Amino acid sequence: MKRTGSAATIARGADVLRAGGLVAFPTETVYGLGADARDPQAVAKIFAAKGRPADHPLIVHLPSAALLPRWAAHVPDAAQRLADAFWPGPLTIVLRRAAGVPDAVTGGLETVGLRVPRHPVALALLEAFGDGVAAPSANRYGRVSPTLAAHVREELDDRVDLVLDGGRCDVGIESTIVDLSGDAPVLLRPGAVTVAMLEGALGMPVRAAGEGATPAPGRKPSHYAPRARVLIAGEAEAVSLARCFMAGGARVGLLSTQAPAEPGIDWLGLPADSATQARQLYQRLRDADALGLDVLVAVPPSGAGLAAALADRLQRAAGLGDGEPDASDLPP
Ligand code: TXA
Ligand code: MG
């Protein structure tokens, strides 16, 4: 696939951003749909292109941690420590916003999510632009995040001024989000920077956003979904669940590391290690739609760290908060 990270294309990207346009660009996690984060009209175009509710906050991407004081009212020691340890990289830090950060970006919140990505094309674009670029994942609202430029073109081609192609995203799932705007660090979204890594760098525990905590807006379970209905199952019952739906006439696929012994089930295989699983997961969800599956039975990886982040994404693809299929998921 053609890569478009040449100096001339990067300069054009920065010009499009300065002119208030939209540039889709690769990051190491997923492709982002970027606009000048200081320009509310440009930011409004992101919401229009995605079909996303305008009160959802966006992550502001920075060329370096040196720009943190422009965007955050206060940079706590903990934020500096995480920036030193993980930036550029797949970590978003939520801080109290500086005066002048547009409501269009924060969804009216008093906080702002900030991240320095490590993909060379993203960094080159941010450096050429010189300030914050607001960017959600470059997919239509509620759909699977893009990990190839072709995915962006499929969904948003006519709605974006420029798509930069940086090949397949190396991490493959969205950044970890940690909220440092309160008294104690809270994990809002799991990702490749794991809780253990955060706690190691901070020297203090990181609480998961759970009961009583406000979930990150836009983290509704219905997100990250393919068109096929996704059902979560354990390895042991996955095939019988699949057979149940096949008996009802559905075209059924199985997303798992173990190939099914049964004929008639489309197997979407996942490799054994979590890093490669993450790199391939969203492509597999797109494959499910390309195959025209009605139902995808998914066996989430078990374990902590990146495996837990993958299980989180699969549960969301299934429209579940807790990963348990209920009786209403069974065919009549
Ligand atoms: O890896 C990523 O984070 C990708 C790439 C493009 O950087 N971006 C991404 O953006 O996944 P998006 O908009 O699809 O997801 C951003 C998440 C949303 O769930 C949003 O609610 C949360 O970040 N978020 C942003 N600002 C926030 C804030 N101030 N407080 C709490 N959550 C915030
Ligand atoms: Mg998204």
mmCIF file of C-alpha atoms and ligand atoms in Angstrom:
data_model
loop_
_atom_site.group_PDB
_atom_site.id
_atom_site.type_symbol
_atom_site.label_atom_id
_atom_site.label_comp_id
_atom_site.label_asym_id
_atom_site.label_seq_id
_atom_site.Cartn_x
_atom_site.Cartn_y
_atom_site.Cartn_z
ATOM 1 C CA MET A 1 0.000 0.000 0.000
ATOM 2 C CA LYS A 2 1.194 3.456 -0.898
ATOM 3 C CA ARG A 3 2.498 5.469 2.010
ATOM 4 C CA THR A 4 1.976 9.190 1.841
ATOM 5 C CA GLY A 5 4.304 10.462 4.506
ATOM 6 C CA SER A 6 6.503 12.477 2.154
ATOM 7 C CA ALA A 7 7.578 15.953 3.256
ATOM 8 C CA ALA A 8 5.357 17.559 0.598
ATOM 9 C CA THR A 9 2.272 15.589 1.706
ATOM 10 C CA ILE A 10 2.902 16.364 5.365
ATOM 11 C CA ALA A 11 3.220 20.081 4.515
ATOM 12 C CA ARG A 12 -0.051 19.865 2.584
ATOM 13 C CA GLY A 13 -1.681 18.202 5.577
ATOM 14 C CA ALA A 14 -0.559 21.018 7.863
ATOM 15 C CA ASP A 15 -1.902 23.561 5.329
ATOM 16 C CA VAL A 16 -5.283 21.809 5.230
ATOM 17 C CA LEU A 17 -5.422 21.929 9.052
ATOM 18 C CA ARG A 18 -4.509 25.644 9.069
ATOM 19 C CA ALA A 19 -7.259 26.304 6.529
ATOM 20 C CA GLY A 20 -9.816 24.660 8.833
ATOM 21 C CA GLY A 21 -10.038 21.370 6.911
ATOM 22 C CA LEU A 22 -10.011 17.710 7.951
ATOM 23 C CA VAL A 23 -6.964 15.442 7.655
ATOM 24 C CA ALA A 24 -7.138 11.718 8.422
ATOM 25 C CA PHE A 25 -3.776 10.478 9.651
ATOM 26 C CA PRO A 26 -2.219 7.268 10.956
ATOM 27 C CA THR A 27 -1.280 6.885 14.592
ATOM 28 C CA GLU A 28 0.269 3.804 16.178
ATOM 29 C CA THR A 29 -3.148 2.929 17.690
ATOM 30 C CA VAL A 30 -5.771 3.625 14.990
ATOM 31 C CA TYR A 31 -6.268 6.274 12.286
ATOM 32 C CA GLY A 32 -7.448 9.655 13.539
ATOM 33 C CA LEU A 33 -9.684 12.278 11.906
ATOM 34 C CA GLY A 34 -7.908 15.542 12.664
ATOM 35 C CA ALA A 35 -8.779 19.238 12.778
ATOM 36 C CA ASP A 36 -7.201 22.350 14.301
ATOM 37 C CA ALA A 37 -8.163 21.989 17.965
ATOM 38 C CA ARG A 38 -8.254 25.799 18.421
ATOM 39 C CA ASP A 39 -10.830 26.252 15.645
ATOM 40 C CA PRO A 40 -14.383 25.366 16.753
ATOM 41 C CA GLN A 41 -15.683 25.470 13.172
ATOM 42 C CA ALA A 42 -13.028 23.002 12.039
ATOM 43 C CA VAL A 43 -13.800 20.776 15.032
ATOM 44 C CA ALA A 44 -17.502 20.901 14.159
ATOM 45 C CA LYS A 45 -16.631 19.344 10.799
ATOM 46 C CA ILE A 46 -15.261 16.281 12.623
ATOM 47 C CA PHE A 47 -18.612 15.667 14.305
ATOM 48 C CA ALA A 48 -20.474 16.202 11.031
ATOM 49 C CA ALA A 49 -18.175 13.814 9.125
ATOM 50 C CA LYS A 50 -18.459 11.077 11.761
ATOM 51 C CA GLY A 51 -22.137 11.597 12.516
ATOM 52 C CA ARG A 52 -21.107 11.812 16.161
ATOM 53 C CA PRO A 53 -23.037 13.633 18.921
ATOM 54 C CA ALA A 54 -21.346 17.002 19.500
ATOM 55 C CA ASP A 55 -21.086 16.615 23.282
ATOM 56 C CA HIS A 56 -18.484 13.848 23.041
ATOM 57 C CA PRO A 57 -15.014 15.109 24.003
ATOM 58 C CA LEU A 58 -12.097 14.676 21.589
ATOM 59 C CA ILE A 59 -8.464 13.844 22.281
ATOM 60 C CA VAL A 60 -6.038 16.665 21.468
ATOM 61 C CA HIS A 61 -2.865 15.329 19.833
ATOM 62 C CA LEU A 62 0.331 17.266 20.515
ATOM 63 C CA PRO A 63 3.750 17.191 18.813
ATOM 64 C CA SER A 64 5.456 16.956 22.207
ATOM 65 C CA ALA A 65 4.893 17.069 25.953
ATOM 66 C CA ALA A 66 6.466 20.539 25.955
ATOM 67 C CA LEU A 67 3.078 21.851 24.770
ATOM 68 C CA LEU A 68 1.186 20.460 27.774
ATOM 69 C CA PRO A 69 1.066 23.832 29.591
ATOM 70 C CA ARG A 70 -0.731 25.375 26.592
ATOM 71 C CA TRP A 71 -3.583 22.874 26.919
ATOM 72 C CA ALA A 72 -3.695 21.957 30.622
ATOM 73 C CA ALA A 73 -4.434 24.428 33.430
ATOM 74 C CA HIS A 74 -1.929 22.574 35.581
ATOM 75 C CA VAL A 75 0.529 19.781 34.798
ATOM 76 C CA PRO A 76 0.727 17.589 37.906
ATOM 77 C CA ASP A 77 3.920 15.615 38.637
ATOM 78 C CA ALA A 78 2.051 12.428 37.833
ATOM 79 C CA ALA A 79 1.269 13.687 34.310
ATOM 80 C CA GLN A 80 4.887 14.629 33.731
ATOM 81 C CA ARG A 81 5.975 11.203 34.912
ATOM 82 C CA LEU A 82 3.581 9.415 32.561
ATOM 83 C CA ALA A 83 4.548 11.676 29.664
ATOM 84 C CA ASP A 84 8.231 10.936 30.311
ATOM 85 C CA ALA A 85 7.577 7.202 30.498
ATOM 86 C CA PHE A 86 5.075 6.667 27.660
ATOM 87 C CA TRP A 87 5.085 9.597 25.197
ATOM 88 C CA PRO A 88 5.255 9.476 22.317
ATOM 89 C CA GLY A 89 2.959 6.470 22.652
ATOM 90 C CA PRO A 90 -0.531 4.979 23.078
ATOM 91 C CA LEU A 91 -1.547 6.852 26.233
ATOM 92 C CA THR A 92 -4.069 9.686 26.631
ATOM 93 C CA ILE A 93 -3.879 11.774 29.803
ATOM 94 C CA VAL A 94 -6.958 13.688 30.969
ATOM 95 C CA LEU A 95 -6.114 16.956 32.775
ATOM 96 C CA ARG A 96 -7.960 20.104 33.776
ATOM 97 C CA ARG A 97 -8.163 22.206 30.635
ATOM 98 C CA ALA A 98 -6.319 25.493 30.192
ATOM 99 C CA ALA A 99 -8.345 28.673 29.663
ATOM 100 C CA GLY A 100 -9.265 29.007 26.026
ATOM 101 C CA VAL A 101 -9.505 25.312 25.158
ATOM 102 C CA PRO A 102 -12.708 25.307 23.091
ATOM 103 C CA ASP A 103 -15.885 23.668 24.401
ATOM 104 C CA ALA A 104 -16.163 22.108 20.949
ATOM 105 C CA VAL A 105 -13.162 19.931 21.844
ATOM 106 C CA THR A 106 -13.996 19.079 25.464
ATOM 107 C CA GLY A 107 -17.730 18.641 24.982
ATOM 108 C CA GLY A 108 -18.075 21.371 27.603
ATOM 109 C CA LEU A 109 -16.097 19.417 30.219
ATOM 110 C CA GLU A 110 -13.542 21.208 32.411
ATOM 111 C CA THR A 111 -10.983 18.586 31.404
ATOM 112 C CA VAL A 112 -9.160 17.767 28.183
ATOM 113 C CA GLY A 113 -7.638 14.521 26.905
ATOM 114 C CA LEU A 114 -4.052 14.923 25.611
ATOM 115 C CA ARG A 115 -1.768 12.562 23.761
ATOM 116 C CA VAL A 116 1.539 12.573 21.866
ATOM 117 C CA PRO A 117 1.298 9.711 19.335
ATOM 118 C CA ARG A 118 4.404 7.888 18.192
ATOM 119 C CA HIS A 119 3.603 7.111 14.544
ATOM 120 C CA PRO A 120 6.193 8.982 12.448
ATOM 121 C CA VAL A 121 3.548 10.357 10.043
ATOM 122 C CA ALA A 122 1.425 11.635 12.953
ATOM 123 C CA LEU A 123 4.444 13.226 14.611
ATOM 124 C CA ALA A 124 5.586 14.828 11.354
ATOM 125 C CA LEU A 125 2.098 16.264 10.764
ATOM 126 C CA LEU A 126 1.858 17.584 14.335
ATOM 127 C CA GLU A 127 5.335 19.107 14.152
ATOM 128 C CA ALA A 128 4.553 20.777 10.815
ATOM 129 C CA PHE A 129 1.263 22.103 12.217
ATOM 130 C CA GLY A 130 2.900 23.147 15.477
ATOM 131 C CA ASP A 131 -0.038 22.869 17.886
ATOM 132 C CA GLY A 132 -2.903 20.660 19.040
ATOM 133 C CA VAL A 133 -4.897 18.556 16.587
ATOM 134 C CA ALA A 134 -8.259 17.274 17.819
ATOM 135 C CA ALA A 135 -8.833 13.772 16.499
ATOM 136 C CA PRO A 136 -11.236 10.959 17.258
ATOM 137 C CA SER A 137 -10.820 7.627 15.514
ATOM 138 C CA ALA A 138 -11.522 8.115 11.785
ATOM 139 C CA ASN A 139 -14.643 5.931 11.559
ATOM 140 C CA ARG A 140 -18.357 6.695 11.303
ATOM 141 C CA TYR A 141 -19.930 7.033 14.748
ATOM 142 C CA GLY A 142 -20.347 3.702 16.567
ATOM 143 C CA ARG A 143 -18.345 1.683 14.058
ATOM 144 C CA VAL A 144 -15.030 -0.125 14.268
ATOM 145 C CA SER A 145 -11.900 2.054 14.408
ATOM 146 C CA PRO A 146 -9.778 2.057 11.221
ATOM 147 C CA THR A 147 -6.353 0.450 11.217
ATOM 148 C CA LEU A 148 -5.645 1.000 7.501
ATOM 149 C CA ALA A 149 -6.006 4.084 5.294
ATOM 150 C CA ALA A 150 -8.354 1.997 3.107
ATOM 151 C CA HIS A 151 -10.772 1.668 6.061
ATOM 152 C CA VAL A 152 -10.876 5.460 6.370
ATOM 153 C CA ARG A 153 -11.526 5.877 2.662
ATOM 154 C CA GLU A 154 -14.337 3.305 2.754
ATOM 155 C CA GLU A 155 -16.241 5.200 5.422
ATOM 156 C CA LEU A 156 -15.223 8.848 5.120
ATOM 157 C CA ASP A 157 -13.609 9.432 1.725
ATOM 158 C CA ASP A 158 -15.928 12.191 0.513
ATOM 159 C CA ARG A 159 -15.977 13.845 3.949
ATOM 160 C CA VAL A 160 -12.225 14.320 4.447
ATOM 161 C CA ASP A 161 -9.913 16.758 2.664
ATOM 162 C CA LEU A 162 -6.840 14.527 2.852
ATOM 163 C CA VAL A 163 -6.075 10.965 3.980
ATOM 164 C CA LEU A 164 -2.443 10.313 4.945
ATOM 165 C CA ASP A 165 -1.471 6.676 4.509
ATOM 166 C CA GLY A 166 0.972 5.255 7.031
ATOM 167 C CA GLY A 167 0.296 1.566 6.512
ATOM 168 C CA ARG A 168 -1.238 -0.723 9.124
ATOM 169 C CA CYS A 169 -1.410 0.613 12.677
ATOM 170 C CA ASP A 170 1.124 -1.093 14.869
ATOM 171 C CA VAL A 171 -0.888 -1.288 18.119
ATOM 172 C CA GLY A 172 -4.326 -1.708 16.542
ATOM 173 C CA ILE A 173 -6.629 -0.655 19.405
ATOM 174 C CA GLU A 174 -7.233 2.834 20.802
ATOM 175 C CA SER A 175 -4.987 4.450 23.395
ATOM 176 C CA THR A 176 -5.196 3.827 27.120
ATOM 177 C CA ILE A 177 -6.965 6.778 28.799
ATOM 178 C CA VAL A 178 -6.007 7.761 32.342
ATOM 179 C CA ASP A 179 -7.716 10.607 34.168
ATOM 180 C CA LEU A 180 -5.338 12.683 36.315
ATOM 181 C CA SER A 181 -7.736 15.595 36.816
ATOM 182 C CA GLY A 182 -8.886 14.395 40.252
ATOM 183 C CA ASP A 183 -7.262 13.343 43.509
ATOM 184 C CA ALA A 184 -6.233 9.882 42.315
ATOM 185 C CA PRO A 185 -5.519 8.390 38.876
ATOM 186 C CA VAL A 186 -8.474 6.642 37.238
ATOM 187 C CA LEU A 187 -8.328 4.358 34.205
ATOM 188 C CA LEU A 188 -11.062 5.396 31.757
ATOM 189 C CA ARG A 189 -10.139 3.070 28.893
ATOM 190 C CA PRO A 190 -7.720 0.108 28.913
ATOM 191 C CA GLY A 191 -5.136 -0.130 26.153
ATOM 192 C CA ALA A 192 -1.586 -1.104 25.305
ATOM 193 C CA VAL A 193 -0.180 0.930 28.188
ATOM 194 C CA THR A 194 -1.447 -1.355 30.938
ATOM 195 C CA VAL A 195 -2.497 -0.573 34.503
ATOM 196 C CA ALA A 196 0.660 -2.330 35.740
ATOM 197 C CA MET A 197 2.779 -0.073 33.502
ATOM 198 C CA LEU A 198 0.965 3.054 34.731
ATOM 199 C CA GLU A 199 1.286 2.018 38.362
ATOM 200 C CA GLY A 200 4.973 1.235 37.855
ATOM 201 C CA ALA A 201 5.636 4.704 36.453
ATOM 202 C CA LEU A 202 3.456 6.501 39.009
ATOM 203 C CA GLY A 203 4.375 4.503 42.097
ATOM 204 C CA MET A 204 0.707 4.507 43.155
ATOM 205 C CA PRO A 205 -2.417 2.486 42.424
ATOM 206 C CA VAL A 206 -4.633 3.312 39.434
ATOM 207 C CA ARG A 207 -8.330 2.757 40.023
ATOM 208 C CA ALA A 208 -10.548 1.463 37.229
ATOM 209 C CA ALA A 209 -13.532 3.656 36.410
ATOM 210 C CA GLY A 210 -16.252 1.565 37.986
ATOM 211 C CA GLU A 211 -19.260 1.919 40.197
ATOM 212 C CA GLY A 212 -19.961 5.489 41.121
ATOM 213 C CA ALA A 213 -17.465 6.821 38.605
ATOM 214 C CA THR A 214 -18.576 8.616 35.456
ATOM 215 C CA PRO A 215 -17.583 6.582 32.403
ATOM 216 C CA ALA A 216 -15.750 8.475 29.680
ATOM 217 C CA PRO A 217 -18.459 10.014 27.520
ATOM 218 C CA GLY A 218 -18.596 8.151 24.235
ATOM 219 C CA ARG A 219 -17.652 4.889 25.938
ATOM 220 C CA LYS A 220 -21.126 3.477 25.578
ATOM 221 C CA PRO A 221 -21.159 -0.296 25.133
ATOM 222 C CA SER A 222 -22.614 0.013 21.621
ATOM 223 C CA HIS A 223 -19.311 1.364 20.311
ATOM 224 C CA TYR A 224 -16.718 -0.455 18.211
ATOM 225 C CA ALA A 225 -19.398 -2.579 16.587
ATOM 226 C CA PRO A 226 -19.434 -4.365 13.247
ATOM 227 C CA ARG A 227 -22.782 -4.882 11.496
ATOM 228 C CA ALA A 228 -22.814 -8.564 12.485
ATOM 229 C CA ARG A 229 -24.278 -9.277 15.903
ATOM 230 C CA VAL A 230 -21.388 -10.090 18.256
ATOM 231 C CA LEU A 231 -21.864 -12.612 21.062
ATOM 232 C CA ILE A 232 -19.265 -13.287 23.723
ATOM 233 C CA ALA A 233 -18.655 -16.893 24.712
ATOM 234 C CA GLY A 234 -16.098 -19.021 26.523
ATOM 235 C CA GLU A 235 -13.986 -21.443 24.497
ATOM 236 C CA ALA A 236 -16.037 -24.403 25.773
ATOM 237 C CA GLU A 237 -19.496 -23.177 24.740
ATOM 238 C CA ALA A 238 -18.590 -21.124 21.645
ATOM 239 C CA VAL A 239 -19.295 -23.852 19.104
ATOM 240 C CA SER A 240 -22.616 -24.912 20.634
ATOM 241 C CA LEU A 241 -23.716 -21.269 20.733
ATOM 242 C CA ALA A 242 -22.707 -20.916 17.071
ATOM 243 C CA ARG A 243 -24.603 -24.099 16.189
ATOM 244 C CA CYS A 244 -27.686 -22.776 17.933
ATOM 245 C CA PHE A 245 -27.776 -19.715 15.645
ATOM 246 C CA MET A 246 -26.914 -21.781 12.558
ATOM 247 C CA ALA A 247 -29.936 -23.957 13.284
ATOM 248 C CA GLY A 248 -32.010 -20.779 13.064
ATOM 249 C CA GLY A 249 -30.632 -20.146 9.568
ATOM 250 C CA ALA A 250 -28.012 -17.521 10.451
ATOM 251 C CA ARG A 251 -24.582 -17.280 8.867
ATOM 252 C CA VAL A 252 -22.263 -17.589 11.836
ATOM 253 C CA GLY A 253 -18.573 -16.933 12.348
ATOM 254 C CA LEU A 254 -16.244 -17.738 15.209
ATOM 255 C CA LEU A 255 -13.534 -15.350 16.359
ATOM 256 C CA SER A 256 -11.046 -17.299 18.438
ATOM 257 C CA THR A 257 -7.528 -18.630 18.638
ATOM 258 C CA GLN A 258 -8.785 -22.248 18.320
ATOM 259 C CA ALA A 259 -10.147 -23.433 14.958
ATOM 260 C CA PRO A 260 -13.591 -25.083 15.306
ATOM 261 C CA ALA A 261 -13.827 -28.782 14.538
ATOM 262 C CA GLU A 262 -17.338 -28.178 13.130
ATOM 263 C CA PRO A 263 -17.937 -27.559 9.416
ATOM 264 C CA GLY A 264 -20.082 -24.596 8.341
ATOM 265 C CA ILE A 265 -18.667 -22.063 10.772
ATOM 266 C CA ASP A 266 -16.537 -19.303 9.262
ATOM 267 C CA TRP A 267 -13.456 -19.167 11.431
ATOM 268 C CA LEU A 268 -11.845 -15.784 11.959
ATOM 269 C CA GLY A 269 -8.618 -16.858 13.571
ATOM 270 C CA LEU A 270 -6.668 -14.843 16.089
ATOM 271 C CA PRO A 271 -2.988 -15.487 16.782
ATOM 272 C CA ALA A 272 -1.893 -16.539 20.248
ATOM 273 C CA ASP A 273 -0.053 -13.455 21.497
ATOM 274 C CA SER A 274 -1.905 -10.347 22.664
ATOM 275 C CA ALA A 275 0.137 -7.805 20.691
ATOM 276 C CA THR A 276 -0.607 -9.532 17.385
ATOM 277 C CA GLN A 277 -4.229 -10.059 18.412
ATOM 278 C CA ALA A 278 -4.550 -6.311 19.015
ATOM 279 C CA ARG A 279 -3.022 -5.540 15.633
ATOM 280 C CA GLN A 280 -5.544 -7.821 13.885
ATOM 281 C CA LEU A 281 -8.717 -7.502 15.979
ATOM 282 C CA TYR A 282 -10.471 -4.672 14.119
ATOM 283 C CA GLN A 283 -9.542 -6.151 10.744
ATOM 284 C CA ARG A 284 -11.251 -9.392 11.858
ATOM 285 C CA LEU A 285 -14.400 -7.481 12.849
ATOM 286 C CA ARG A 286 -14.389 -5.892 9.383
ATOM 287 C CA ASP A 287 -13.830 -9.343 7.852
ATOM 288 C CA ALA A 288 -16.992 -10.519 9.630
ATOM 289 C CA ASP A 289 -18.970 -7.870 7.754
ATOM 290 C CA ALA A 290 -17.188 -8.569 4.456
ATOM 291 C CA LEU A 291 -18.217 -12.239 4.811
ATOM 292 C CA GLY A 292 -21.804 -11.141 5.371
ATOM 293 C CA LEU A 293 -22.021 -12.833 8.761
ATOM 294 C CA ASP A 294 -25.219 -12.415 10.735
ATOM 295 C CA VAL A 295 -23.621 -13.488 13.992
ATOM 296 C CA LEU A 296 -20.041 -13.500 15.214
ATOM 297 C CA VAL A 297 -19.337 -15.616 18.285
ATOM 298 C CA ALA A 298 -16.206 -14.184 19.890
ATOM 299 C CA VAL A 299 -14.007 -15.855 22.483
ATOM 300 C CA PRO A 300 -12.224 -13.005 24.269
ATOM 301 C CA PRO A 301 -8.657 -13.540 25.436
ATOM 302 C CA SER A 302 -8.335 -14.014 29.171
ATOM 303 C CA GLY A 303 -5.782 -12.334 31.367
ATOM 304 C CA ALA A 304 -4.675 -8.886 32.473
ATOM 305 C CA GLY A 305 -2.940 -6.087 30.571
ATOM 306 C CA LEU A 306 -3.437 -5.987 26.819
ATOM 307 C CA ALA A 307 -5.642 -9.108 26.923
ATOM 308 C CA ALA A 308 -8.042 -7.231 29.219
ATOM 309 C CA ALA A 309 -8.088 -4.290 26.789
ATOM 310 C CA LEU A 310 -8.995 -6.657 23.947
ATOM 311 C CA ALA A 311 -11.752 -8.260 26.029
ATOM 312 C CA ASP A 312 -13.058 -4.735 26.741
ATOM 313 C CA ARG A 313 -13.288 -3.953 23.008
ATOM 314 C CA LEU A 314 -15.029 -7.252 22.250
ATOM 315 C CA GLN A 315 -17.545 -6.675 25.026
ATOM 316 C CA ARG A 316 -18.293 -3.269 23.567
ATOM 317 C CA ALA A 317 -18.621 -4.750 20.083
ATOM 318 C CA ALA A 318 -21.181 -7.096 21.667
ATOM 319 C CA GLY A 319 -23.019 -4.139 23.222
ATOM 320 C CA LEU A 320 -22.274 -5.427 26.697
ATOM 321 C CA GLY A 321 -20.946 -3.742 29.763
ATOM 322 C CA ASP A 322 -20.077 -6.950 31.583
ATOM 323 C CA GLY A 323 -19.343 -9.439 28.855
ATOM 324 C CA GLU A 324 -22.166 -11.862 29.732
ATOM 325 C CA PRO A 325 -24.629 -12.817 27.006
ATOM 326 C CA ASP A 326 -28.140 -12.957 28.400
ATOM 327 C CA ALA A 327 -31.188 -14.975 27.530
ATOM 328 C CA SER A 328 -32.413 -12.382 25.031
ATOM 329 C CA ASP A 329 -29.359 -13.187 22.897
ATOM 330 C CA LEU A 330 -30.589 -16.711 22.218
ATOM 331 C CA PRO A 331 -32.710 -17.318 19.135
ATOM 332 C CA PRO A 332 -36.388 -18.118 19.774
HETATM 333 O O1 TXA B 1 -5.884 5.900 20.183
HETATM 334 C C1 TXA B 1 -6.669 6.830 20.265
HETATM 335 O O2 TXA B 1 -6.960 7.360 21.355
HETATM 336 C C2 TXA B 1 -7.298 7.329 18.962
HETATM 337 C C3 TXA B 1 -6.205 7.981 18.125
HETATM 338 C C4 TXA B 1 -6.745 8.650 16.888
HETATM 339 O O3 TXA B 1 -5.459 8.861 18.915
HETATM 340 N N1 TXA B 1 -8.360 8.244 19.237
HETATM 341 C C5 TXA B 1 -9.542 7.859 19.757
HETATM 342 O O4 TXA B 1 -10.467 8.869 19.853
HETATM 343 O O5 TXA B 1 -9.791 6.715 20.076
HETATM 344 P P1 TXA B 1 -12.021 8.633 20.140
HETATM 345 O O6 TXA B 1 -12.658 9.976 20.064
HETATM 346 O O7 TXA B 1 -12.556 7.600 19.244
HETATM 347 O O8 TXA B 1 -12.040 8.197 21.624
HETATM 348 C C6 TXA B 1 -11.669 9.144 22.574
HETATM 349 C C7 TXA B 1 -12.181 8.795 23.927
HETATM 350 C C8 TXA B 1 -13.683 8.940 24.026
HETATM 351 O O9 TXA B 1 -14.211 7.815 24.676
HETATM 352 C C9 TXA B 1 -13.829 10.171 24.883
HETATM 353 O O10 TXA B 1 -14.968 10.127 25.670
HETATM 354 C C10 TXA B 1 -12.578 10.141 25.730
HETATM 355 O O11 TXA B 1 -11.609 9.704 24.838
HETATM 356 N N2 TXA B 1 -12.218 11.484 26.190
HETATM 357 C C11 TXA B 1 -11.720 12.499 25.481
HETATM 358 N N3 TXA B 1 -11.578 13.593 26.246
HETATM 359 C C12 TXA B 1 -11.983 13.252 27.482
HETATM 360 C C13 TXA B 1 -12.103 13.948 28.722
HETATM 361 N N4 TXA B 1 -11.788 15.220 28.843
HETATM 362 N N5 TXA B 1 -12.589 13.270 29.764
HETATM 363 C C14 TXA B 1 -12.938 11.966 29.660
HETATM 364 N N6 TXA B 1 -12.860 11.267 28.516
HETATM 365 C C15 TXA B 1 -12.399 11.891 27.452
HETATM 366 MG MG MG B 2 -13.589 6.131 18.409
#
